[in-house]
Structure formats: structure tokens, C-alpha cells
Amino acid sequence: MAAQFGRRLRKGAATTAVAAVAVAALSASQAPGVNDHGRQTAADATPSPDASASDGSATGNSPYYTDLPPLNSPSPSPSTGAGPTTPGTSEAGIPATVLDAYKKAESALREAKPGCNLPWQLLAAIGRVESGQARGGRVNAEGTTISPILGPQLDGNGFALIKDTDNGAYDGNSTYDQAVGPMQFIPSTWAWAGRDANGDGKKDPNNIYDAALAAGHYLCRFNWDLSDQRDLDRAILSYNNSREYLNLVMRWLEYYRKGTHEIPDGTGTLPDNRSDNGTGASTGPTTPTTPGTPAAGGPKPKPEKPGGGGTTKPKPPTTPPPTTPPTSPSTPPSTSPTPTDTVHHLEDAGTAKLTAMAGDTFTKRISTRAETKAGKAVAKVRIRFTIVGDTDTTFTGGESVATVATNSSGVAVAPALQAGEKTGDVTVRATVVGRMVAGLDYTATVTERAADALARTGDAALTCTPGGEFANQVEVKATYKGAVADGVAATATLIKSADDPTANDKGPYFKDADGKAVRTLTGLKTDAKGLLKLPKLYADDTTGTFLLRITTEGGATLTVELTVAAAETSSPSPSASPSA
């Protein structure tokens, strides 16, 4: 389960009434088994075997946060500025790095398992319920939580009994397992489900990129199609085997589908209430305890056992000993600023002029430096590069957004740009992930495909008799700086002379779709091999030598001679003399 924020579930009639109304509001598809009074029976609390379709759960059925979405619709406004917010705005906002991780996981699964139809909003719903979006987005530039997020030890004391499987490698507990990270994987599940999404060579459950991708693959196993409500239910129940959990995740899923927006890292809303009604989670490595011994912080409450036959609400400890000195409610605990907090502005880091032909990869890349107010470089800050406007230019790999951490010199270098077919200027905007500072815009220019040389692919003479058809078709190859020039626009014209490039009104010609003579062809393009094969040529009754000129975008020109001449007639052979 996610980290405990030091707040316990408010018990009493008011809380019970709110929960009952919220559950009753669920639709039949989102809340299977809910009766007319908005409460579930003991039988309904246990999902059927075919609903879970799993030999365990991602979280070990650890506790989770039970806060419900606001009743009002979320605000889809992209604004992340400071100031008063309306109810629901902060809940709808997702910390920038966390949101980026969810969307990247969705994109990766779209390629790896397109039949799964995983929406990033499902990952956001689970991340909200499991860890409050990584404790409101308290992550560093690489997406790793500032401090570990650990659920209570699964020692069978009110929770499942799962003895240590990782020798404390992930959870710091060599006696019992604990759910770990923003998506709350237990170590035994992470051992096979873990993924390295950020390419650092590690599968880290405390990293939101790794954890979100792992959660996506976990939800997409068994060839489930998450656009099918039955498969979606199975997938969610396999994550935490509880109908209440399913209903809650569905509520947040629908809430995020109605709209959400990005907020700075570390400013997300922290949940209040937990399914175990207690303080069993921690925010750092734990000291292993002997079986049956309560963890530090007081007696362990006995919560409802997910998937069990009913609900047991324990009496909370009367005076639990504090683990840290209490602080005044009006004075929040101080936290050291992250590198992101120190960024004042972005500067161009020597980006050269960005120009490429349509379809080509840009040879130069965008470089941006993050700096403090004093102009000092800031390392380990995530810079998001976004291609904006109406363009089909992308980064290599087909994405329009790329996130790169600054190096020790404070510089982030964007992936290479891949020019699309739409020509003109393209804007690439650099912004700081998790901090509101002015973005930096770069202009990249896409030009038409071009060729600087044309040559015939054959050397056969191009001749024809008056009124006849040329036996050979003209084929040329276009190149640019020695490389194949594919998709280059070309024009072919039968000109009057080398000095007069206007179209001739006699001599050889092409035919249009109606069979009429035409002496200029436009809209031609070279193929993938840079080849252009012209249609058949025909001749009228005019004899002589004529010129065909082919030109391309970029200035390549080739002039070809055509000859129209009467057929040669052979002399009659002399008659044989009569024999004597």
C-alpha cells in the first residue's frame, strides 16, 4: 500500500453516510453487486474466480487510499499557475512527471500490446488509489520518489501473510514483504513484472516510469482487452482482489476521463483515508520485526481483509506514541529544494540552424540549458520538448513529445527531429517538467524534397518515324549529394530549343487521359529508388531533332534529344542475268 501521510480515517456516522452515498452513485457496470442501500453483502465482497483470473495480486491485497473523486467534473484547463482553485481542480491535476510516465506507458503498450487498449487514465486511477500519485508527485528528475513508498508489512496481522521473498532488497524488510513504490508492487510480483522504462539499466519499483510501464504490462497480461468492461474488471481485480477496490478505481478512471491537467511536481493533493483505517504504511525502509510484533508507531489495527467475508472495523489505539515530534498544523515540515525547484529560466545551449528536407532526419539537434537566477547550470532536471502546431514532423521514433534530463552542465539535448511531408516552419517548445517557468521556442524548417543531379538509366537512342511511337521510354534517376533523391517533384517539357524552354507546338508529344497531345507533364515524383519513368512518347508528322527537358525541385536539370526521321528505304537488288 502507499505511504501513510500521518492522517487517520475519520470514523463515525458522517463518514459512513458519505461512503454509502458515493457507492450508491456507481452505475451497474462500475459497481457490480451493490444493493439498493449502496452497501455490499458479504458474498459480493469476494470476487468470483473468473473475475480475478490471477494467481495473486500486484499489491498482495495491501491497503489503499479510499478517498472518492469530487462530485463536480474535473477541470481540463492546462493552467498550472498558483492561485485559488475550485473544488476538484487539485484532485483532477496530476503531477507533471507522474502524468508523463502514465502517458509514456500507454504509448509503449500501444505498440507492444495494441489489442489491450490500455488508457493512461487507468494507470492514473490506480496510481491515485495506491499512492496518491506518488505522494503528490514528490519525485526527482528521473521520476524516482524522493523517499521510498512502502505499505505495511504483510505479516498476517490484519493483512495477508507474505513472508520475505527479496531478502529486503526492495522493501528493507527481510522477514515479511511490503508493497513498494508509487504503484505498490510486492517484491515477488515485481520480480517478474518489473520493467526498465527510463533506460537506466535498472528495474526500480520506486521509479514512476518503471512502475507505470510494469503496471501497464501487468494489466494487459492474459490477452485482456481493457475496452471490454469484463476484461477491465478482471484486470483491476487482479491488481487488488476487492470489489470495493474495483469500484473505487472505476470512479477515478471515469473522473480522469472527463478531463485532467498537469500540475507541478510535489503539489498534488494528498489522500486522507485508507482502507485499513490505520497507520500501517511508511515512507522509508523499515526495521524487520519478529512475527506478531506490531510495527513502530503503535499497535497495528485489524482492517478489513480484501476479498474476505465481511468487514471488521478495529478500535484505533487511544494514544499511539509518535514516531517524530509533532509539528504545528500551521507550519508544514520543511523540505530541501529539489534541483527542479532552483530552475529560474531556460537558455539556448548553442543550437545550430535547424533545416531538413521533407522525409529526412535533421542533422542538428536542439540543446537547452537549465539555469538558476544567478545563471548557474542546474543538473538532473527534466526538460520536456514538445512539437507544437499543425505538422507531421516528429522526433525519431514517431513521438511529438520527448523528456530528457539535464546533464552535469545543465544541458538537455533533444532527440533528433524527423521531418514530415508538410513543409514550412515547425516550432519545438522546451519547458521544465514540474516547474512553471517560461518555455523556450525553437524553429525548425522543413523544405521540399530536392535533387541536384539527374541522369538517364539507359543509353538507347530515342528515335521514331513520323506519326509513330517511340520504342523506348525515358527513365531518369535523381540524386542529392550522391544519395538517392526519393519523392522529388519533377516536370517534363518538350521545349522549342536549348535557348527557349517554352513548350513546343509540334514534334513529339505525350498523351493525356483522353488521348490528346500534351507537351508538358507536371506533378511527377521520383519513387523510393529516386527513379522517374516517363509515359510513352509519340510523334506527329514533323521530322527533325527535338529536346525533352526534365527539371526537379532543387534545380537538377536534364535535356534529352529525340529524333523523328523517315524510315530508311533499301535499294532494290539487281535482277539476275538470264543464263546463256
Coordinates of N, CA, C and O in Angstrom, one line a residue, residues 456-572:
R456 N 20.1 9.7 -67.1 CA 19.3 8.6 -67.7 C 19.8 7.3 -67.2 O 21.0 7.1 -66.9
T457 N 18.9 6.3 -67.1 CA 19.3 5.0 -66.6 C 19.8 4.1 -67.8 O 20.3 3.0 -67.5
G458 N 19.5 4.5 -69.0 CA 19.9 3.8 -70.2 C 20.5 4.7 -71.3 O 20.3 5.9 -71.2
D459 N 21.1 4.1 -72.3 CA 21.7 5.0 -73.3 C 21.2 4.7 -74.7 O 21.7 5.0 -75.8
A460 N 20.0 3.9 -74.8 CA 19.4 3.6 -76.1 C 19.0 4.9 -76.8 O 18.5 5.8 -76.1
A461 N 19.2 4.9 -78.1 CA 18.7 6.1 -78.9 C 17.2 6.2 -78.8 O 16.5 5.2 -78.8
L462 N 16.8 7.5 -78.8 CA 15.3 7.7 -78.7 C 14.9 8.2 -80.1 O 15.0 9.4 -80.4
T463 N 14.4 7.3 -80.9 CA 14.1 7.7 -82.3 C 12.7 7.2 -82.6 O 12.2 6.2 -82.0
C464 N 12.1 7.8 -83.7 CA 10.7 7.4 -84.0 C 10.5 7.9 -85.5 O 11.1 8.8 -86.0
T465 N 9.6 7.2 -86.2 CA 9.2 7.6 -87.5 C 8.0 8.6 -87.4 O 7.3 8.6 -86.4
P466 N 7.8 9.5 -88.4 CA 6.7 10.4 -88.3 C 5.3 9.7 -88.1 O 5.1 8.6 -88.7
G467 N 4.6 10.2 -87.2 CA 3.3 9.6 -86.9 C 3.3 8.3 -86.1 O 2.3 7.6 -85.8
G468 N 4.6 7.9 -85.6 CA 4.7 6.7 -84.9 C 4.9 6.8 -83.4 O 4.6 7.9 -82.8
E469 N 5.4 5.8 -82.7 CA 5.5 5.7 -81.3 C 7.0 5.4 -81.0 O 7.6 4.5 -81.6
F470 N 7.6 6.1 -80.0 CA 9.0 5.9 -79.6 C 9.0 4.5 -79.0 O 8.2 4.2 -78.1
A471 N 10.0 3.7 -79.4 CA 10.1 2.3 -78.9 C 10.6 2.3 -77.4 O 10.2 1.4 -76.6
N472 N 11.4 3.2 -77.0 CA 11.9 3.3 -75.6 C 11.3 4.4 -74.8 O 11.1 5.5 -75.3
Q473 N 11.1 4.1 -73.6 CA 10.6 5.2 -72.7 C 11.8 5.8 -71.9 O 12.8 5.1 -71.7
V474 N 11.6 7.1 -71.6 CA 12.7 7.8 -70.9 C 12.6 7.5 -69.4 O 11.5 7.7 -68.8
E475 N 13.7 7.1 -68.8 CA 13.8 6.8 -67.4 C 15.0 7.5 -66.9 O 16.1 7.4 -67.4
V476 N 14.8 8.3 -65.7 CA 16.0 9.0 -65.2 C 16.1 8.7 -63.7 O 15.1 8.2 -63.0
K477 N 17.3 8.9 -63.1 CA 17.5 8.7 -61.7 C 17.9 10.1 -61.1 O 18.8 10.7 -61.6
A478 N 17.3 10.4 -59.9 CA 17.6 11.7 -59.3 C 18.4 11.4 -58.0 O 18.2 10.4 -57.3
T479 N 19.4 12.2 -57.8 CA 20.2 12.1 -56.6 C 20.4 13.5 -55.9 O 20.3 14.5 -56.6
Y480 N 20.8 13.4 -54.6 CA 21.1 14.7 -53.9 C 22.4 14.4 -53.1 O 22.4 13.5 -52.2
K481 N 23.4 15.1 -53.5 CA 24.7 14.9 -52.8 C 25.1 13.4 -52.9 O 25.7 12.9 -51.9
G482 N 24.8 12.8 -54.0 CA 25.2 11.5 -54.3 C 24.3 10.4 -53.7 O 24.4 9.2 -54.1
A483 N 23.3 10.8 -52.9 CA 22.3 9.9 -52.4 C 21.0 9.9 -53.1 O 20.7 10.9 -53.8
V484 N 20.3 8.8 -53.1 CA 19.0 8.7 -53.8 C 18.1 9.8 -53.3 O 18.0 10.1 -52.1
A485 N 17.5 10.5 -54.3 CA 16.5 11.6 -54.0 C 15.1 11.0 -54.3 O 14.7 11.1 -55.5
D486 N 14.5 10.5 -53.3 CA 13.2 9.9 -53.5 C 12.1 11.0 -53.2 O 12.3 11.9 -52.4
G487 N 10.9 10.8 -53.9 CA 9.8 11.7 -53.6 C 10.0 13.1 -54.1 O 9.3 14.1 -53.6
V488 N 10.9 13.3 -55.0 CA 11.2 14.7 -55.5 C 10.3 15.0 -56.6 O 10.1 14.3 -57.6
A489 N 9.7 16.2 -56.6 CA 8.8 16.7 -57.6 C 9.5 17.0 -58.9 O 10.7 17.6 -58.8
A490 N 9.0 16.7 -60.0 CA 9.6 16.9 -61.3 C 8.6 17.4 -62.4 O 7.4 17.1 -62.3
T491 N 9.2 18.0 -63.4 CA 8.4 18.5 -64.5 C 9.1 18.1 -65.8 O 10.3 18.2 -65.9
A492 N 8.4 17.6 -66.8 CA 8.9 17.2 -68.1 C 8.3 18.0 -69.2 O 7.1 18.1 -69.3
T493 N 9.1 18.7 -70.0 CA 8.6 19.6 -71.1 C 9.3 19.3 -72.4 O 10.6 19.3 -72.4
L494 N 8.6 19.2 -73.5 CA 9.2 19.2 -74.8 C 9.3 20.6 -75.3 O 8.3 21.3 -75.6
I495 N 10.6 21.1 -75.2 CA 10.9 22.5 -75.4 C 11.2 22.8 -76.9 O 11.5 21.9 -77.7
K496 N 11.1 24.2 -77.2 CA 11.4 24.6 -78.6 C 12.8 24.5 -78.9 O 13.2 24.1 -80.0
S497 N 13.7 24.9 -78.0 CA 15.2 24.9 -78.2 C 15.9 25.0 -76.9 O 15.3 25.3 -75.9
A498 N 17.2 24.8 -77.0 CA 18.0 24.9 -75.8 C 18.0 26.3 -75.2 O 18.1 26.4 -73.9
D499 N 17.7 27.3 -76.0 CA 17.6 28.7 -75.5 C 16.2 29.1 -75.2 O 16.0 30.2 -74.7
D500 N 15.2 28.3 -75.7 CA 13.8 28.7 -75.5 C 13.1 27.5 -74.8 O 12.7 26.6 -75.4
P501 N 12.9 27.6 -73.4 CA 12.4 26.5 -72.7 C 10.9 26.4 -72.7 O 10.3 25.6 -72.0
T502 N 10.2 27.2 -73.6 CA 8.8 27.1 -73.7 C 8.4 25.8 -74.4 O 9.2 25.3 -75.2
A503 N 7.2 25.4 -74.2 CA 6.7 24.1 -74.8 C 6.6 24.3 -76.3 O 6.1 25.3 -76.8
N504 N 7.0 23.2 -77.0 CA 6.9 23.2 -78.4 C 5.5 23.0 -78.9 O 4.7 22.5 -78.1
D505 N 5.2 23.4 -80.1 CA 3.8 23.2 -80.6 C 3.8 22.1 -81.7 O 2.8 21.9 -82.4
K506 N 4.9 21.5 -81.9 CA 5.0 20.4 -82.9 C 6.1 19.4 -82.5 O 6.8 19.7 -81.6
G507 N 6.1 18.3 -83.2 CA 7.1 17.3 -82.9 C 6.5 16.3 -81.9 O 5.3 16.1 -81.7
P508 N 7.4 15.6 -81.1 CA 7.0 14.6 -80.2 C 6.0 15.1 -79.1 O 6.1 16.3 -78.8
Y509 N 5.2 14.2 -78.5 CA 4.3 14.6 -77.5 C 3.9 13.4 -76.6 O 4.1 12.2 -77.0
F510 N 3.3 13.7 -75.5 CA 2.7 12.7 -74.6 C 1.2 12.7 -74.8 O 0.7 13.6 -75.5
K511 N 0.5 11.8 -74.3 CA -0.9 11.7 -74.4 C -1.5 11.9 -73.0 O -1.1 11.3 -72.0
D512 N -2.6 12.7 -72.9 CA -3.4 12.7 -71.7 C -4.4 11.6 -71.5 O -4.4 10.7 -72.4
A513 N -5.2 11.6 -70.5 CA -6.2 10.5 -70.3 C -7.2 10.4 -71.4 O -7.7 9.3 -71.6
D514 N -7.4 11.5 -72.1 CA -8.3 11.5 -73.3 C -7.7 11.2 -74.6 O -8.3 11.2 -75.6
G515 N -6.4 10.9 -74.6 CA -5.6 10.6 -75.8 C -5.2 11.8 -76.6 O -4.7 11.7 -77.7
K516 N -5.3 13.0 -76.0 CA -4.9 14.3 -76.7 C -3.5 14.5 -76.4 O -2.9 14.2 -75.4
A517 N -2.8 15.2 -77.4 CA -1.4 15.5 -77.3 C -1.1 16.6 -76.2 O -1.8 17.6 -76.1
V518 N -0.1 16.3 -75.3 CA 0.3 17.3 -74.3 C 1.8 17.3 -74.4 O 2.5 16.2 -74.6
R519 N 2.4 18.4 -74.2 CA 3.9 18.5 -74.3 C 4.5 19.0 -73.0 O 5.7 19.3 -73.0
T520 N 3.7 19.1 -71.9 CA 4.3 19.4 -70.6 C 3.6 18.5 -69.5 O 2.3 18.4 -69.5
L521 N 4.4 17.8 -68.7 CA 3.9 17.0 -67.6 C 4.3 17.6 -66.3 O 5.5 17.8 -66.1
T522 N 3.4 17.8 -65.4 CA 3.7 18.3 -64.1 C 3.2 17.3 -63.0 O 2.5 16.3 -63.4
G523 N 3.5 17.5 -61.8 CA 3.1 16.6 -60.7 C 3.8 15.3 -60.7 O 3.4 14.3 -60.0
L524 N 4.9 15.2 -61.4 CA 5.7 13.9 -61.4 C 6.5 13.8 -60.1 O 6.9 14.9 -59.5
K525 N 6.8 12.6 -59.7 CA 7.7 12.4 -58.5 C 8.5 11.2 -58.7 O 8.1 10.2 -59.2
T526 N 9.8 11.3 -58.2 CA 10.6 10.1 -58.2 C 10.2 9.1 -57.2 O 9.5 9.5 -56.1
D527 N 10.4 7.8 -57.4 CA 10.0 6.8 -56.5 C 11.0 6.6 -55.4 O 12.0 7.4 -55.2
A528 N 10.8 5.5 -54.6 CA 11.7 5.3 -53.4 C 13.1 5.1 -53.8 O 14.0 5.3 -53.0
K529 N 13.4 4.7 -55.1 CA 14.8 4.5 -55.5 C 15.3 5.7 -56.3 O 16.4 5.7 -56.9
G530 N 14.5 6.8 -56.3 CA 14.9 8.0 -57.0 C 14.7 7.9 -58.5 O 15.1 8.8 -59.2
L531 N 13.9 6.9 -58.9 CA 13.7 6.7 -60.4 C 12.4 7.4 -60.8 O 11.4 7.5 -60.1
L532 N 12.4 7.9 -62.1 CA 11.2 8.5 -62.7 C 11.2 8.0 -64.1 O 12.1 8.3 -64.9
K533 N 10.1 7.3 -64.4 CA 9.9 6.7 -65.7 C 8.7 7.5 -66.4 O 7.6 7.5 -65.9
L534 N 9.0 8.2 -67.5 CA 8.0 9.0 -68.2 C 7.1 8.1 -69.0 O 7.5 7.0 -69.4
P535 N 5.9 8.6 -69.3 CA 5.0 7.9 -70.1 C 5.5 7.8 -71.6 O 6.5 8.4 -71.9
K536 N 4.8 7.0 -72.4 CA 5.3 6.8 -73.8 C 5.2 8.1 -74.5 O 4.4 9.0 -74.3
L537 N 6.2 8.2 -75.5 CA 6.2 9.4 -76.4 C 5.7 9.0 -77.7 O 5.9 7.9 -78.2
Y538 N 5.1 10.0 -78.4 CA 4.6 9.8 -79.8 C 5.1 10.9 -80.6 O 5.5 11.9 -80.1
A539 N 5.0 10.7 -82.0 CA 5.5 11.7 -82.9 C 4.4 12.1 -83.9 O 3.6 11.3 -84.3
D540 N 4.4 13.4 -84.2 CA 3.5 13.8 -85.3 C 4.2 13.7 -86.6 O 5.2 13.0 -86.7
D541 N 3.8 14.4 -87.6 CA 4.4 14.2 -89.0 C 5.7 15.0 -89.2 O 6.3 15.0 -90.2
T542 N 6.0 15.8 -88.2 CA 7.2 16.7 -88.3 C 8.5 15.9 -88.0 O 8.6 15.3 -87.0
T543 N 9.4 16.0 -88.9 CA 10.7 15.4 -88.7 C 11.7 16.3 -88.2 O 11.6 17.5 -88.2
G544 N 12.8 15.8 -87.6 CA 13.8 16.6 -87.1 C 14.3 16.1 -85.7 O 13.9 15.1 -85.2
T545 N 15.2 17.0 -85.1 CA 15.7 16.7 -83.8 C 15.0 17.6 -82.8 O 14.9 18.8 -83.0
F546 N 14.5 17.0 -81.7 CA 13.7 17.7 -80.7 C 14.3 17.5 -79.3 O 15.1 16.6 -79.1
L547 N 13.9 18.4 -78.3 CA 14.5 18.3 -77.0 C 13.4 18.1 -75.9 O 12.4 18.8 -76.0
L548 N 13.7 17.2 -75.0 CA 12.9 16.9 -73.8 C 13.7 17.4 -72.6 O 14.8 16.9 -72.4
R549 N 13.1 18.3 -71.8 CA 13.8 18.8 -70.7 C 13.1 18.4 -69.4 O 11.9 18.6 -69.3
I550 N 13.8 17.8 -68.5 CA 13.3 17.4 -67.2 C 14.0 18.2 -66.1 O 15.2 18.3 -66.0
T551 N 13.1 18.8 -65.2 CA 13.7 19.6 -64.1 C 13.0 19.1 -62.8 O 11.9 18.6 -62.8
T552 N 13.8 19.3 -61.7 CA 13.3 18.9 -60.4 C 13.4 20.0 -59.4 O 14.1 21.0 -59.6
E553 N 12.7 19.9 -58.3 CA 12.9 20.8 -57.1 C 14.3 20.6 -56.7 O 14.8 19.5 -56.5
G554 N 14.9 21.8 -56.5 CA 16.3 21.8 -56.1 C 17.3 22.2 -57.3 O 18.5 22.4 -57.1
G555 N 16.7 22.2 -58.5 CA 17.5 22.8 -59.6 C 18.1 21.8 -60.5 O 18.8 22.2 -61.5
A556 N 17.9 20.5 -60.3 CA 18.5 19.5 -61.2 C 17.8 19.5 -62.6 O 16.6 19.6 -62.6
T557 N 18.6 19.5 -63.6 CA 18.0 19.6 -65.0 C 18.7 18.6 -65.9 O 19.9 18.4 -65.8
L558 N 17.9 18.0 -66.8 CA 18.5 17.0 -67.8 C 17.8 17.3 -69.1 O 16.5 17.3 -69.1
T559 N 18.5 17.4 -70.2 CA 17.9 17.6 -71.5 C 18.3 16.4 -72.4 O 19.4 16.0 -72.5
V560 N 17.2 15.8 -73.0 CA 17.4 14.6 -73.7 C 17.0 14.9 -75.2 O 16.0 15.5 -75.5
E561 N 17.8 14.3 -76.2 CA 17.5 14.5 -77.6 C 16.5 13.4 -78.1 O 16.7 12.2 -77.7
L562 N 15.6 13.9 -78.9 CA 14.6 12.9 -79.6 C 14.7 13.1 -81.1 O 14.8 14.3 -81.5
T563 N 14.7 12.1 -81.8 CA 14.9 12.2 -83.3 C 13.6 11.6 -83.9 O 13.2 10.4 -83.6
V564 N 13.1 12.4 -84.9 CA 12.0 11.9 -85.7 C 12.4 11.9 -87.1 O 12.8 13.0 -87.7
A565 N 12.5 10.7 -87.8 CA 13.0 10.6 -89.1 C 12.3 9.5 -89.9 O 11.8 8.6 -89.3
A566 N 12.2 9.7 -91.2 CA 11.5 8.7 -92.0 C 12.4 7.5 -92.0 O 13.6 7.5 -91.9
A567 N 11.7 6.4 -92.2 CA 12.4 5.1 -92.2 C 13.3 5.0 -93.5 O 12.9 5.5 -94.6
E568 N 14.5 4.4 -93.3 CA 15.4 4.3 -94.5 C 14.8 3.2 -95.4 O 14.3 2.2 -95.0
T569 N 14.9 3.5 -96.7 CA 14.5 2.5 -97.7 C 15.7 1.9 -98.4 O 16.7 2.6 -98.7
S570 N 15.7 0.6 -98.5 CA 16.8 -0.1 -99.1 C 16.7 -0.1 -100.6 O 15.7 -0.2 -101.2
S571 N 17.9 -0.1 -101.4 CA 17.9 -0.1 -102.8 C 17.5 -1.5 -103.3 O 17.9 -2.5 -102.7
P572 N 16.8 -1.5 -104.5 CA 16.4 -2.8 -105.0 C 17.6 -3.6 -105.5 O 18.5 -3.0 -106.1

